PDB file of C-alpha atoms in Angstrom:
ATOM      1  CA  MET O   1     -21.177  40.393   9.325  1.00 56.00           C
ATOM      2  CA  PHE O   2     -20.278  42.662   6.561  1.00 70.00           C
ATOM      3  CA  GLU O   3     -20.681  46.284   7.777  1.00 73.00           C
ATOM      4  CA  THR O   4     -19.156  48.276   4.976  1.00 78.00           C
ATOM      5  CA  ARG O   5     -22.283  48.791   2.697  1.00 87.00           C
ATOM      6  CA  PRO O   6     -22.653  52.322   1.613  1.00 87.00           C
ATOM      7  CA  ASN O   7     -26.055  53.881   2.213  1.00 88.00           C
ATOM      8  CA  ARG O   8     -27.463  53.290  -1.207  1.00 89.00           C
ATOM      9  CA  GLU O   9     -30.959  52.306  -2.246  1.00 91.00           C
ATOM     10  CA  GLY O  10     -30.305  50.137  -5.356  1.00 94.00           C
ATOM     11  CA  GLU O  11     -27.825  47.557  -5.639  1.00 95.00           C
ATOM     12  CA  VAL O  12     -26.501  45.036  -8.077  1.00 96.00           C
ATOM     13  CA  ALA O  13     -24.522  42.198  -6.357  1.00 97.00           C
ATOM     14  CA  LEU O  14     -21.934  39.843  -7.755  1.00 97.00           C
ATOM     15  CA  VAL O  15     -21.716  36.364  -6.186  1.00 96.00           C
ATOM     16  CA  GLY O  16     -19.863  33.221  -6.870  1.00 95.00           C
ATOM     17  CA  ARG O  17     -17.125  30.774  -6.010  1.00 91.00           C
ATOM     18  CA  SER O  18     -13.619  31.869  -5.625  1.00 86.00           C
ATOM     19  CA  ASN O  19     -11.479  32.238  -8.632  1.00 86.00           C
ATOM     20  CA  VAL O  20     -14.394  32.413 -11.220  1.00 93.00           C
ATOM     21  CA  GLY O  21     -13.537  36.011 -12.217  1.00 91.00           C
ATOM     22  CA  LYS O  22     -15.900  38.092 -10.175  1.00 91.00           C
ATOM     23  CA  SER O  23     -13.107  40.775  -9.481  1.00 87.00           C
ATOM     24  CA  THR O  24     -12.229  40.950 -13.088  1.00 92.00           C
ATOM     25  CA  LEU O  25     -15.862  41.395 -14.119  1.00 95.00           C
ATOM     26  CA  MET O  26     -16.332  44.012 -11.505  1.00 92.00           C
ATOM     27  CA  ARG O  27     -13.335  45.892 -12.911  1.00 91.00           C
ATOM     28  CA  GLU O  28     -14.940  45.571 -16.432  1.00 93.00           C
ATOM     29  CA  LEU O  29     -18.231  47.010 -15.147  1.00 92.00           C
ATOM     30  CA  THR O  30     -16.792  49.863 -13.036  1.00 89.00           C
ATOM     31  CA  GLY O  31     -13.500  50.652 -14.808  1.00 86.00           C
ATOM     32  CA  HIS O  32     -12.009  50.468 -11.275  1.00 80.00           C
ATOM     33  CA  SER O  33      -9.435  48.000 -10.077  1.00 73.00           C
ATOM     34  CA  PHE O  34      -9.870  46.024  -6.894  1.00 64.00           C
ATOM     35  CA  ASP O  35      -7.442  44.039  -4.929  1.00 60.00           C
ATOM     36  CA  THR O  36      -7.627  40.568  -6.526  1.00 53.00           C
ATOM     37  CA  GLY O  37      -5.230  37.828  -5.611  1.00 51.00           C
ATOM     38  CA  GLY O  38      -3.756  34.898  -7.491  1.00 50.00           C
ATOM     39  CA  LYS O  39      -4.980  32.811  -4.575  1.00 50.00           C
ATOM     40  CA  PRO O  40      -8.607  32.140  -3.613  1.00 50.00           C
ATOM     41  CA  GLY O  41     -10.158  33.943  -0.668  1.00 52.00           C
ATOM     42  CA  VAL O  42      -8.414  37.266  -1.179  1.00 52.00           C
ATOM     43  CA  THR O  43     -11.637  39.179  -1.322  1.00 56.00           C
ATOM     44  CA  ARG O  44     -12.848  38.627   2.336  1.00 70.00           C
ATOM     45  CA  ASP O  45     -15.196  41.583   2.651  1.00 79.00           C
ATOM     46  CA  PRO O  46     -17.450  42.938   0.010  1.00 86.00           C
ATOM     47  CA  ASN O  47     -16.016  45.402  -2.455  1.00 86.00           C
ATOM     48  CA  HIS O  48     -18.608  48.219  -2.968  1.00 87.00           C
ATOM     49  CA  TYR O  49     -18.319  50.655  -5.937  1.00 88.00           C
ATOM     50  CA  ASP O  50     -20.782  53.486  -5.758  1.00 83.00           C
ATOM     51  CA  TRP O  51     -21.221  56.394  -8.000  1.00 72.00           C
ATOM     52  CA  ALA O  52     -21.533  59.530  -5.770  1.00 64.00           C
ATOM     53  CA  PRO O  53     -24.477  61.257  -7.553  1.00 72.00           C
ATOM     54  CA  GLU O  54     -26.370  57.981  -7.968  1.00 81.00           C
ATOM     55  CA  ASP O  55     -28.389  56.138  -5.314  1.00 88.00           C
ATOM     56  CA  PHE O  56     -26.886  52.987  -6.502  1.00 92.00           C
ATOM     57  CA  VAL O  57     -23.880  50.485  -5.648  1.00 93.00           C
ATOM     58  CA  ILE O  58     -22.358  47.513  -7.346  1.00 94.00           C
ATOM     59  CA  THR O  59     -21.061  44.952  -4.757  1.00 93.00           C
ATOM     60  CA  ASP O  60     -18.594  42.207  -5.327  1.00 92.00           C
ATOM     61  CA  LEU O  61     -19.227  39.667  -2.492  1.00 93.00           C
ATOM     62  CA  PRO O  62     -16.418  37.405  -1.311  1.00 90.00           C
ATOM     63  CA  GLY O  63     -15.998  34.037  -3.092  1.00 88.00           C
ATOM     64  CA  PHE O  64     -17.560  31.046  -1.410  1.00 83.00           C
ATOM     65  CA  GLY O  65     -16.843  27.346  -1.659  1.00 76.00           C
ATOM     66  CA  PHE O  66     -13.691  25.343  -1.495  1.00 66.00           C
ATOM     67  CA  MET O  67     -10.510  27.488  -1.185  1.00 66.00           C
ATOM     68  CA  SER O  68      -7.112  25.733  -1.017  1.00 68.00           C
ATOM     69  CA  GLY O  69      -5.316  26.741   2.197  1.00 73.00           C
ATOM     70  CA  VAL O  70      -8.453  28.097   3.807  1.00 74.00           C
ATOM     71  CA  ASP O  71      -9.931  26.099   6.618  1.00 80.00           C
ATOM     72  CA  GLU O  72     -13.562  24.905   6.478  1.00 79.00           C
ATOM     73  CA  GLU O  73     -14.710  26.912   9.465  1.00 86.00           C
ATOM     74  CA  TYR O  74     -13.563  30.092   7.779  1.00 84.00           C
ATOM     75  CA  ARG O  75     -15.216  29.098   4.495  1.00 82.00           C
ATOM     76  CA  GLU O  76     -18.478  28.430   6.292  1.00 85.00           C
ATOM     77  CA  GLU O  77     -18.279  31.807   8.068  1.00 87.00           C
ATOM     78  CA  ILE O  78     -17.896  33.590   4.703  1.00 87.00           C
ATOM     79  CA  LYS O  79     -20.846  31.761   3.191  1.00 88.00           C
ATOM     80  CA  THR O  80     -23.019  32.495   6.231  1.00 90.00           C
ATOM     81  CA  ASN O  81     -22.096  36.236   5.970  1.00 92.00           C
ATOM     82  CA  ILE O  82     -23.022  36.204   2.286  1.00 93.00           C
ATOM     83  CA  VAL O  83     -26.423  34.587   3.008  1.00 94.00           C
ATOM     84  CA  HIS O  84     -27.191  37.096   5.824  1.00 94.00           C
ATOM     85  CA  TYR O  85     -26.076  40.054   3.635  1.00 95.00           C
ATOM     86  CA  LEU O  86     -28.398  38.967   0.762  1.00 96.00           C
ATOM     87  CA  GLU O  87     -31.261  38.260   3.094  1.00 96.00           C
ATOM     88  CA  GLU O  88     -30.852  41.707   4.719  1.00 96.00           C
ATOM     89  CA  TYR O  89     -30.491  43.733   1.477  1.00 96.00           C
ATOM     90  CA  ALA O  90     -32.828  41.445  -0.763  1.00 97.00           C
ATOM     91  CA  ASP O  91     -35.201  44.399  -1.194  1.00 96.00           C
ATOM     92  CA  ASN O  92     -32.413  46.707  -2.452  1.00 96.00           C
ATOM     93  CA  VAL O  93     -30.730  44.259  -4.850  1.00 97.00           C
ATOM     94  CA  LEU O  94     -32.095  44.939  -8.253  1.00 97.00           C
ATOM     95  CA  VAL O  95     -30.182  42.183  -9.852  1.00 98.00           C
ATOM     96  CA  ALA O  96     -27.752  39.541  -8.624  1.00 98.00           C
ATOM     97  CA  ILE O  97     -25.077  38.256 -10.982  1.00 98.00           C
ATOM     98  CA  LEU O  98     -24.081  34.703 -10.125  1.00 98.00           C
ATOM     99  CA  VAL O  99     -20.592  34.296 -11.761  1.00 98.00           C
ATOM    100  CA  VAL O 100     -19.572  30.812 -12.699  1.00 97.00           C
ATOM    101  CA  ASP O 101     -16.444  29.372 -14.576  1.00 96.00           C
ATOM    102  CA  GLY O 102     -17.840  28.172 -17.945  1.00 97.00           C
ATOM    103  CA  LYS O 103     -15.106  25.538 -18.214  1.00 95.00           C
ATOM    104  CA  SER O 104     -15.395  23.840 -14.893  1.00 94.00           C
ATOM    105  CA  VAL O 105     -18.909  24.602 -13.614  1.00 95.00           C
ATOM    106  CA  ILE O 106     -20.489  21.358 -14.777  1.00 95.00           C
ATOM    107  CA  ASP O 107     -17.735  19.153 -13.341  1.00 93.00           C
ATOM    108  CA  ILE O 108     -17.826  20.999 -10.109  1.00 90.00           C
ATOM    109  CA  ILE O 109     -21.639  20.691  -9.790  1.00 91.00           C
ATOM    110  CA  ASP O 110     -21.542  17.029 -10.650  1.00 90.00           C
ATOM    111  CA  ARG O 111     -18.738  16.273  -8.345  1.00 86.00           C
ATOM    112  CA  HIS O 112     -20.576  17.894  -5.348  1.00 72.00           C
ATOM    113  CA  SER O 113     -23.963  16.275  -6.123  1.00 63.00           C
ATOM    114  CA  GLY O 114     -24.152  13.599  -3.485  1.00 65.00           C
ATOM    115  CA  PRO O 115     -27.634  12.382  -2.401  1.00 65.00           C
ATOM    116  CA  ASP O 116     -27.794  14.908   0.514  1.00 67.00           C
ATOM    117  CA  GLU O 117     -25.814  17.682  -1.089  1.00 71.00           C
ATOM    118  CA  ILE O 118     -26.774  20.532  -3.308  1.00 75.00           C
ATOM    119  CA  PRO O 119     -23.764  22.133  -5.004  1.00 83.00           C
ATOM    120  CA  TYR O 120     -23.056  25.693  -3.964  1.00 87.00           C
ATOM    121  CA  ASP O 121     -23.725  27.246  -7.381  1.00 92.00           C
ATOM    122  CA  VAL O 122     -27.148  25.530  -7.757  1.00 94.00           C
ATOM    123  CA  GLU O 123     -28.088  26.302  -4.133  1.00 92.00           C
ATOM    124  CA  MET O 124     -27.111  29.914  -4.534  1.00 95.00           C
ATOM    125  CA  PHE O 125     -29.079  30.295  -7.731  1.00 97.00           C
ATOM    126  CA  HIS O 126     -32.233  29.034  -6.101  1.00 96.00           C
ATOM    127  CA  PHE O 127     -31.595  30.971  -2.913  1.00 96.00           C
ATOM    128  CA  LEU O 128     -31.395  34.271  -4.727  1.00 97.00           C
ATOM    129  CA  ARG O 129     -34.584  33.428  -6.712  1.00 96.00           C
ATOM    130  CA  ASP O 130     -36.275  32.387  -3.429  1.00 97.00           C
ATOM    131  CA  LEU O 131     -35.464  35.796  -2.085  1.00 97.00           C
ATOM    132  CA  GLY O 132     -37.204  37.326  -5.122  1.00 97.00           C
ATOM    133  CA  ILE O 133     -33.931  38.761  -6.522  1.00 98.00           C
ATOM    134  CA  PRO O 134     -33.813  38.750 -10.397  1.00 98.00           C
ATOM    135  CA  THR O 135     -30.663  36.629 -11.030  1.00 98.00           C
ATOM    136  CA  VAL O 136     -28.309  36.332 -14.089  1.00 98.00           C
ATOM    137  CA  VAL O 137     -25.877  33.624 -14.393  1.00 98.00           C
ATOM    138  CA  ALA O 138     -22.684  35.088 -15.860  1.00 98.00           C
ATOM    139  CA  VAL O 139     -20.952  32.100 -17.511  1.00 98.00           C
ATOM    140  CA  ASN O 140     -17.290  33.428 -17.626  1.00 98.00           C
ATOM    141  CA  LYS O 141     -14.136  32.100 -19.296  1.00 97.00           C
ATOM    142  CA  MET O 142     -16.142  30.965 -22.387  1.00 97.00           C
ATOM    143  CA  ASP O 143     -13.028  31.531 -24.528  1.00 95.00           C
ATOM    144  CA  LYS O 144     -11.780  28.211 -22.913  1.00 95.00           C
ATOM    145  CA  VAL O 145     -14.945  26.257 -23.894  1.00 95.00           C
ATOM    146  CA  ASP O 146     -15.140  24.356 -27.114  1.00 93.00           C
ATOM    147  CA  ASP O 147     -18.646  22.781 -26.925  1.00 95.00           C
ATOM    148  CA  ARG O 148     -20.379  26.047 -26.126  1.00 95.00           C
ATOM    149  CA  ASP O 149     -24.100  25.335 -26.720  1.00 97.00           C
ATOM    150  CA  GLU O 150     -23.689  21.875 -25.229  1.00 97.00           C
ATOM    151  CA  ARG O 151     -22.041  23.188 -22.078  1.00 97.00           C
ATOM    152  CA  LEU O 152     -24.630  26.052 -21.598  1.00 98.00           C
ATOM    153  CA  ASN O 153     -27.498  23.574 -22.102  1.00 98.00           C
ATOM    154  CA  ALA O 154     -25.953  21.286 -19.438  1.00 97.00           C
ATOM    155  CA  LEU O 155     -25.727  24.273 -17.072  1.00 97.00           C
ATOM    156  CA  CYS O 156     -29.477  25.000 -17.706  1.00 98.00           C
ATOM    157  CA  ASP O 157     -30.222  21.423 -16.891  1.00 96.00           C
ATOM    158  CA  ARG O 158     -28.221  21.550 -13.599  1.00 95.00           C
ATOM    159  CA  LEU O 159     -30.019  24.723 -12.567  1.00 96.00           C
ATOM    160  CA  GLY O 160     -33.469  23.364 -13.259  1.00 96.00           C
ATOM    161  CA  LEU O 161     -33.981  25.419 -16.491  1.00 97.00           C
ATOM    162  CA  LEU O 162     -35.343  23.564 -19.423  1.00 96.00           C
ATOM    163  CA  PRO O 163     -32.718  23.635 -22.254  1.00 94.00           C
ATOM    164  CA  PRO O 164     -32.049  24.943 -24.836  1.00 96.00           C
ATOM    165  CA  TRP O 165     -30.052  27.760 -23.084  1.00 97.00           C
ATOM    166  CA  LYS O 166     -30.996  30.350 -25.782  1.00 96.00           C
ATOM    167  CA  GLN O 167     -34.500  30.615 -24.453  1.00 97.00           C
ATOM    168  CA  TRP O 168     -32.985  31.886 -21.164  1.00 97.00           C
ATOM    169  CA  GLN O 169     -30.952  34.737 -22.315  1.00 92.00           C
ATOM    170  CA  GLY O 170     -32.320  36.940 -19.462  1.00 94.00           C
ATOM    171  CA  THR O 171     -30.817  34.422 -17.086  1.00 97.00           C
ATOM    172  CA  ILE O 172     -27.823  32.733 -18.813  1.00 98.00           C
ATOM    173  CA  ALA O 173     -25.092  35.123 -20.043  1.00 98.00           C
ATOM    174  CA  PRO O 174     -21.971  33.740 -21.720  1.00 98.00           C
ATOM    175  CA  ILE O 175     -19.098  36.144 -21.180  1.00 98.00           C
ATOM    176  CA  ARG O 176     -15.331  36.564 -21.369  1.00 97.00           C
ATOM    177  CA  ALA O 177     -14.642  39.176 -18.613  1.00 96.00           C
ATOM    178  CA  LYS O 178     -10.826  39.230 -19.153  1.00 94.00           C
ATOM    179  CA  GLN O 179     -11.358  40.150 -22.862  1.00 95.00           C
ATOM    180  CA  GLY O 180     -14.049  42.665 -22.029  1.00 95.00           C
ATOM    181  CA  LYS O 181     -16.708  40.648 -23.910  1.00 96.00           C
ATOM    182  CA  ILE O 182     -19.717  41.084 -21.502  1.00 97.00           C
ATOM    183  CA  GLU O 183     -22.450  42.429 -23.675  1.00 97.00           C
ATOM    184  CA  PRO O 184     -24.791  39.369 -23.142  1.00 97.00           C
ATOM    185  CA  LEU O 185     -24.514  40.141 -19.429  1.00 98.00           C
ATOM    186  CA  ASN O 186     -25.166  43.822 -19.798  1.00 97.00           C
ATOM    187  CA  GLU O 187     -28.209  43.099 -22.025  1.00 97.00           C
ATOM    188  CA  ALA O 188     -29.647  40.665 -19.429  1.00 98.00           C
ATOM    189  CA  VAL O 189     -29.039  43.092 -16.449  1.00 97.00           C
ATOM    190  CA  ARG O 190     -30.672  45.950 -18.489  1.00 97.00           C
ATOM    191  CA  ASP O 191     -33.767  43.789 -19.051  1.00 97.00           C
ATOM    192  CA  HIS O 192     -34.138  43.265 -15.267  1.00 97.00           C
ATOM    193  CA  LEU O 193     -33.483  46.890 -14.548  1.00 96.00           C
ATOM    194  CA  HIS O 194     -36.156  47.914 -17.188  1.00 97.00           C
ATOM    195  CA  GLU O 195     -38.730  45.638 -15.476  1.00 96.00           C
ATOM    196  CA  GLN O 196     -38.046  47.539 -12.316  1.00 95.00           C
ATOM    197  CA  GLU O 197     -38.328  50.869 -13.988  1.00 95.00           C
ATOM    198  CA  ARG O 198     -34.681  51.673 -13.407  1.00 94.00           C
ATOM    199  CA  ASP O 199     -33.574  52.570 -17.019  1.00 95.00           C
ATOM    200  CA  ASP O 200     -31.646  55.451 -15.391  1.00 92.00           C
ATOM    201  CA  LEU O 201     -29.026  52.776 -14.473  1.00 92.00           C
ATOM    202  CA  PHE O 202     -28.490  51.598 -18.061  1.00 93.00           C
ATOM    203  CA  LYS O 203     -25.445  53.823 -18.357  1.00 90.00           C
ATOM    204  CA  PHE O 204     -23.557  51.504 -16.025  1.00 89.00           C
ATOM    205  CA  PHE O 205     -24.233  48.338 -18.057  1.00 92.00           C
TER     206      PHE O 205
END
């Protein structure tokens, strides 16, 4: 179980598969570099970034799902740890940011949609919402996507949100973390913070 969480009341948590750009986004949000590896599964414990004067922390949870060179037992253990962490701190998490790769997310979801299987991204989205955590899906790497609106509409459809995606701008945020283009995400996060009367945290987003 992840035991490293600083003693902070408010939290924004980043979740998502390996290699979708969570650590890059974390660096963009905090201005602080974390160890990221070229290979999946490098972030094995949560990375927490807290601002000393503020009762607030941003957490980058380890990537889940398939990772080449990582055995299934270990992958399941990480996923279980993430689930337990989110359940334990659900009341503290003001917003969860589910990061997906805009270029590959539809293919990945469709490939893992057997009759008895819910794909990780869809499962995590509904799990977070079931916990009562406001959730924003940060659709990263949008610079690699040609059919932008079509792709985002398809993602809404897979997540059980009625397209068109533009009516879900508090939930679906197309970004390019590597280029620092994350304004739609910041706006969505601010909306959720405002609803929880935490405008004091706007300066971080």
